[in-house]
PDB file of C-alpha atoms in Angstrom:
ATOM      1  CA  MET W 855      -2.439  31.800 -42.197  1.00  0.00           C
ATOM      2  CA  GLY W 856      -2.265  30.002 -39.211  1.00  0.00           C
ATOM      3  CA  ALA W 857      -2.054  26.622 -41.610  1.00  0.00           C
ATOM      4  CA  LEU W 858       1.744  27.648 -42.022  1.00  0.00           C
ATOM      5  CA  ASN W 859       2.363  27.178 -38.484  1.00  0.00           C
ATOM      6  CA  ALA W 860       1.350  23.527 -38.960  1.00  0.00           C
ATOM      7  CA  GLY W 861       3.877  20.885 -39.068  1.00  0.00           C
ATOM      8  CA  SER W 862       7.324  20.693 -37.397  1.00  0.00           C
ATOM      9  CA  GLY W 863       9.083  19.265 -40.648  1.00  0.00           C
ATOM     10  CA  ALA W 864       9.948  15.892 -41.544  1.00  0.00           C
ATOM     11  CA  PRO W 865      13.578  15.480 -40.430  1.00  0.00           C
ATOM     12  CA  GLU W 866      13.796  11.959 -41.840  1.00  0.00           C
ATOM     13  CA  THR W 867      12.934  13.370 -45.447  1.00  0.00           C
ATOM     14  CA  GLY W 868      14.551  16.680 -45.065  1.00  0.00           C
ATOM     15  CA  LEU W 869      11.498  18.411 -46.312  1.00  0.00           C
ATOM     16  CA  PRO W 870      10.875  21.879 -44.701  1.00  0.00           C
ATOM     17  CA  ASP W 871       7.687  22.740 -42.555  1.00  0.00           C
ATOM     18  CA  GLY W 872       5.600  25.491 -43.850  1.00  0.00           C
ATOM     19  CA  GLN W 873       7.300  28.168 -41.867  1.00  0.00           C
ATOM     20  CA  GLN W 874      10.775  27.161 -43.000  1.00  0.00           C
ATOM     21  CA  ALA W 875       9.531  26.882 -46.564  1.00  0.00           C
ATOM     22  CA  LEU W 876       7.940  30.277 -46.746  1.00  0.00           C
ATOM     23  CA  ALA W 877      10.942  31.930 -45.120  1.00  0.00           C
ATOM     24  CA  ALA W 878      13.198  30.301 -47.417  1.00  0.00           C
ATOM     25  CA  LEU W 879      11.200  31.293 -50.336  1.00  0.00           C
ATOM     26  CA  LEU W 880      11.280  34.891 -49.196  1.00  0.00           C
ATOM     27  CA  VAL W 881      15.042  34.597 -48.773  1.00  0.00           C
ATOM     28  CA  ARG W 882      15.168  33.247 -52.364  1.00  0.00           C
ATOM     29  CA  ALA W 883      12.988  35.987 -53.725  1.00  0.00           C
ATOM     30  CA  ALA W 884      15.371  38.479 -52.090  1.00  0.00           C
ATOM     31  CA  ARG W 885      18.460  36.890 -53.558  1.00  0.00           C
ATOM     32  CA  ALA W 886      16.885  36.442 -56.891  1.00  0.00           C
ATOM     33  CA  SER W 887      18.604  39.538 -58.209  1.00  0.00           C
ATOM     34  CA  ASP W 888      21.831  38.964 -56.474  1.00  0.00           C
ATOM     35  CA  ILE W 889      21.361  41.796 -54.224  1.00  0.00           C
ATOM     36  CA  TYR W 890      20.080  40.773 -50.672  1.00  0.00           C
ATOM     37  CA  ASP W 891      20.362  44.202 -48.666  1.00  0.00           C
ATOM     38  CA  ASP W 892      19.008  45.430 -45.375  1.00  0.00           C
ATOM     39  CA  ARG W 893      15.503  46.652 -46.738  1.00  0.00           C
ATOM     40  CA  GLN W 894      14.860  43.142 -47.918  1.00  0.00           C
ATOM     41  CA  ILE W 895      15.913  41.605 -44.666  1.00  0.00           C
ATOM     42  CA  ALA W 896      13.858  44.038 -42.725  1.00  0.00           C
ATOM     43  CA  GLN W 897      10.967  43.113 -45.033  1.00  0.00           C
ATOM     44  CA  ILE W 898      11.325  39.582 -44.482  1.00  0.00           C
ATOM     45  CA  ASP W 899      11.525  39.793 -41.004  1.00  0.00           C
ATOM     46  CA  ALA W 900       8.357  41.898 -40.721  1.00  0.00           C
ATOM     47  CA  ILE W 901       6.422  39.168 -42.907  1.00  0.00           C
ATOM     48  CA  LEU W 902       7.498  36.432 -40.645  1.00  0.00           C
ATOM     49  CA  ALA W 903       6.846  38.194 -37.487  1.00  0.00           C
ATOM     50  CA  ARG W 904       3.239  39.283 -39.098  1.00  0.00           C
ATOM     51  CA  ARG W 905       2.514  35.882 -40.570  1.00  0.00           C
ATOM     52  CA  PHE W 906       3.376  33.776 -37.550  1.00  0.00           C
ATOM     53  CA  THR W 907       2.907  36.035 -34.911  1.00  0.00           C
ATOM     54  CA  LEU W 908       6.701  36.066 -33.691  1.00  0.00           C
ATOM     55  CA  PRO W 909       8.584  38.606 -31.791  1.00  0.00           C
ATOM     56  CA  VAL W 910      11.027  40.266 -34.242  1.00  0.00           C
ATOM     57  CA  THR W 911      13.926  38.273 -32.620  1.00  0.00           C
ATOM     58  CA  ASP W 912      12.108  34.993 -33.294  1.00  0.00           C
ATOM     59  CA  ALA W 913      11.530  36.134 -36.920  1.00  0.00           C
ATOM     60  CA  ASP W 914      15.132  37.109 -37.456  1.00  0.00           C
ATOM     61  CA  ALA W 915      16.387  33.848 -36.140  1.00  0.00           C
ATOM     62  CA  LEU W 916      13.799  32.020 -38.485  1.00  0.00           C
ATOM     63  CA  ARG W 917      15.121  33.954 -41.439  1.00  0.00           C
ATOM     64  CA  LEU W 918      18.676  33.063 -40.545  1.00  0.00           C
ATOM     65  CA  ARG W 919      17.760  29.366 -40.558  1.00  0.00           C
ATOM     66  CA  ALA W 920      15.822  29.699 -43.600  1.00  0.00           C
ATOM     67  CA  ALA W 921      18.772  31.580 -45.320  1.00  0.00           C
ATOM     68  CA  ALA W 922      21.029  28.670 -44.573  1.00  0.00           C
ATOM     69  CA  PHE W 923      18.404  26.248 -45.502  1.00  0.00           C
ATOM     70  CA  GLU W 924      17.699  28.055 -48.869  1.00  0.00           C
ATOM     71  CA  GLN W 925      21.118  27.435 -50.036  1.00  0.00           C
ATOM     72  CA  ARG W 926      20.824  23.728 -49.698  1.00  0.00           C
ATOM     73  CA  ALA W 927      17.105  23.583 -50.670  1.00  0.00           C
ATOM     74  CA  GLY W 928      17.753  22.932 -54.496  1.00  0.00           C
ATOM     75  CA  ASP W 929      14.874  23.787 -56.916  1.00  0.00           C
ATOM     76  CA  THR W 930      12.061  25.885 -55.827  1.00  0.00           C
ATOM     77  CA  VAL W 931       9.756  23.167 -56.362  1.00  0.00           C
ATOM     78  CA  HIS W 932      10.401  21.667 -52.936  1.00  0.00           C
ATOM     79  CA  LEU W 933       9.666  24.868 -51.136  1.00  0.00           C
ATOM     80  CA  THR W 934       6.361  25.583 -53.068  1.00  0.00           C
ATOM     81  CA  ARG W 935       5.199  22.009 -52.516  1.00  0.00           C
ATOM     82  CA  ALA W 936       5.649  22.374 -48.790  1.00  0.00           C
ATOM     83  CA  ILE W 937       3.650  25.649 -48.724  1.00  0.00           C
ATOM     84  CA  LYS W 938       0.986  24.456 -51.199  1.00  0.00           C
ATOM     85  CA  ASP W 939       0.257  21.412 -49.123  1.00  0.00           C
ATOM     86  CA  ILE W 940      -0.931  23.443 -46.118  1.00  0.00           C
ATOM     87  CA  VAL W 941      -1.968  26.759 -47.820  1.00  0.00           C
ATOM     88  CA  PRO W 942      -5.596  26.717 -49.251  1.00  0.00           C
ATOM     89  CA  LEU W 943      -5.510  28.142 -52.891  1.00  0.00           C
ATOM     90  CA  GLU W 944      -7.743  31.104 -51.869  1.00  0.00           C
ATOM     91  CA  ASP W 945      -4.866  32.157 -49.449  1.00  0.00           C
ATOM     92  CA  ARG W 946      -2.119  31.919 -51.952  1.00  0.00           C
ATOM     93  CA  PRO W 947      -2.246  35.277 -53.600  1.00  0.00           C
ATOM     94  CA  ALA W 948      -1.392  36.875 -50.360  1.00  0.00           C
ATOM     95  CA  LEU W 949       1.820  35.005 -50.547  1.00  0.00           C
ATOM     96  CA  LEU W 950       2.567  36.561 -53.744  1.00  0.00           C
ATOM     97  CA  GLU W 951       2.219  39.914 -52.298  1.00  0.00           C
ATOM     98  CA  ASP W 952       4.445  39.009 -49.508  1.00  0.00           C
ATOM     99  CA  LEU W 953       7.225  37.760 -52.020  1.00  0.00           C
ATOM    100  CA  TRP W 954       6.772  41.004 -54.329  1.00  0.00           C
ATOM    101  CA  SER W 955       7.041  43.293 -51.256  1.00  0.00           C
ATOM    102  CA  VAL W 956      10.285  41.599 -50.438  1.00  0.00           C
ATOM    103  CA  ILE W 957      11.743  41.784 -54.171  1.00  0.00           C
ATOM    104  CA  LEU W 958      10.576  45.537 -54.238  1.00  0.00           C
ATOM    105  CA  ALA W 959      12.002  46.420 -51.088  1.00  0.00           C
ATOM    106  CA  ASP W 960      15.436  47.103 -52.545  1.00  0.00           C
ATOM    107  CA  GLY W 961      13.686  49.684 -55.025  1.00  0.00           C
ATOM    108  CA  GLY W 962      14.175  47.887 -58.100  1.00  0.00           C
ATOM    109  CA  ARG W 963      13.127  44.986 -59.961  1.00  0.00           C
ATOM    110  CA  HIS W 964      15.289  42.560 -62.274  1.00  0.00           C
ATOM    111  CA  GLU W 965      14.488  39.942 -64.668  1.00  0.00           C
ATOM    112  CA  ASN W 966      15.384  37.196 -62.641  1.00  0.00           C
ATOM    113  CA  GLU W 967      12.972  38.126 -59.931  1.00  0.00           C
ATOM    114  CA  ASP W 968      10.292  38.379 -62.592  1.00  0.00           C
ATOM    115  CA  GLY W 969      11.220  34.821 -63.803  1.00  0.00           C
ATOM    116  CA  LEU W 970      11.166  33.520 -59.982  1.00  0.00           C
ATOM    117  CA  MET W 971       7.765  34.932 -59.577  1.00  0.00           C
ATOM    118  CA  ARG W 972       6.427  33.212 -62.884  1.00  0.00           C
ATOM    119  CA  LEU W 973       7.761  29.949 -61.698  1.00  0.00           C
ATOM    120  CA  VAL W 974       6.328  30.439 -57.963  1.00  0.00           C
ATOM    121  CA  SER W 975       2.998  31.511 -59.179  1.00  0.00           C
ATOM    122  CA  ASN W 976       2.657  28.453 -61.698  1.00  0.00           C
ATOM    123  CA  LEU W 977       3.946  26.141 -58.709  1.00  0.00           C
ATOM    124  CA  LEU W 978       1.272  27.534 -56.392  1.00  0.00           C
ATOM    125  CA  GLY W 979      -1.492  27.012 -58.829  1.00  0.00           C
ATOM    126  CA  LEU W 980      -1.917  30.674 -59.803  1.00  0.00           C
ATOM    127  CA  ALA W 981      -1.710  32.491 -62.941  1.00  0.00           C
ATOM    128  CA  ASP W 982       0.625  35.155 -64.003  1.00  0.00           C
ATOM    129  CA  ARG W 983      -2.189  37.735 -63.849  1.00  0.00           C
ATOM    130  CA  GLU W 984      -2.427  36.961 -60.033  1.00  0.00           C
ATOM    131  CA  SER W 985       1.165  37.696 -59.657  1.00  0.00           C
ATOM    132  CA  ALA W 986       0.838  40.828 -61.610  1.00  0.00           C
ATOM    133  CA  PHE W 987      -2.201  41.977 -59.519  1.00  0.00           C
ATOM    134  CA  ALA W 988      -0.213  41.135 -56.308  1.00  0.00           C
ATOM    135  CA  ARG W 989       2.704  43.300 -57.605  1.00  0.00           C
ATOM    136  CA  GLN W 990       0.568  46.073 -58.650  1.00  0.00           C
ATOM    137  CA  LYS W 991      -0.962  45.843 -55.155  1.00  0.00           C
ATOM    138  CA  VAL W 992       2.188  46.225 -53.290  1.00  0.00           C
ATOM    139  CA  MET W 993       3.417  49.008 -55.686  1.00  0.00           C
ATOM    140  CA  ALA W 994       0.077  50.910 -54.806  1.00  0.00           C
ATOM    141  CA  ARG W 995       0.555  50.514 -51.021  1.00  0.00           C
ATOM    142  CA  GLU W 996       4.368  51.356 -51.204  1.00  0.00           C
ATOM    143  CA  ASN W 997       3.561  54.457 -53.036  1.00  0.00           C
ATOM    144  CA  ASP W 998       0.484  55.263 -50.853  1.00  0.00           C
ATOM    145  CA  VAL W 999      -1.632  55.530 -53.895  1.00  0.00           C
ATOM    146  CA  PRO W1000      -5.670  55.485 -53.115  1.00  0.00           C
ATOM    147  CA  ALA W1001      -7.027  52.431 -54.433  1.00  0.00           C
ATOM    148  CA  ASP W1002      -9.171  54.345 -57.066  1.00  0.00           C
ATOM    149  CA  GLN W1003      -5.882  56.011 -58.621  1.00  0.00           C
ATOM    150  CA  SER W1004      -3.929  52.784 -58.196  1.00  0.00           C
ATOM    151  CA  PRO W1005      -2.507  50.981 -61.683  1.00  0.00           C
ATOM    152  CA  LEU W1006      -5.261  48.254 -60.658  1.00  0.00           C
ATOM    153  CA  ALA W1007      -8.128  50.546 -61.135  1.00  0.00           C
ATOM    154  CA  ARG W1008      -7.259  51.228 -64.779  1.00  0.00           C
TER     155      ARG W1008
END
């Protein structure tokens, strides 16, 4: 996922760089149900720290900048375009897993979150089925279900 480190943004166009776009999309996913809680914030920070090899304080700062950006970003197309331009198609299902892990971190699932994920999957060039598979993987991981007993194996 080093490709997401590429680019410093394009200040003259106001377009986000890959890091800012991904962080803003994670925040948007967390806010989709109008509940943006500490569990989701911690999950976003952990994802950013892992993906970009950042210290926790830097991941937190990136999330805070991205949260402010997300409110001004407009539609989701701009965020996914910045990500899609630098993330190969074969690496995008992992992004869906990260998004689902943020959505599910608060212990629930809302129709607005489902709708956002259908949109994001489509904008990233992925099928709804890939999003469902990513969600099931996250749920199996969270429930510590062995792979052969997970919903994916059925």
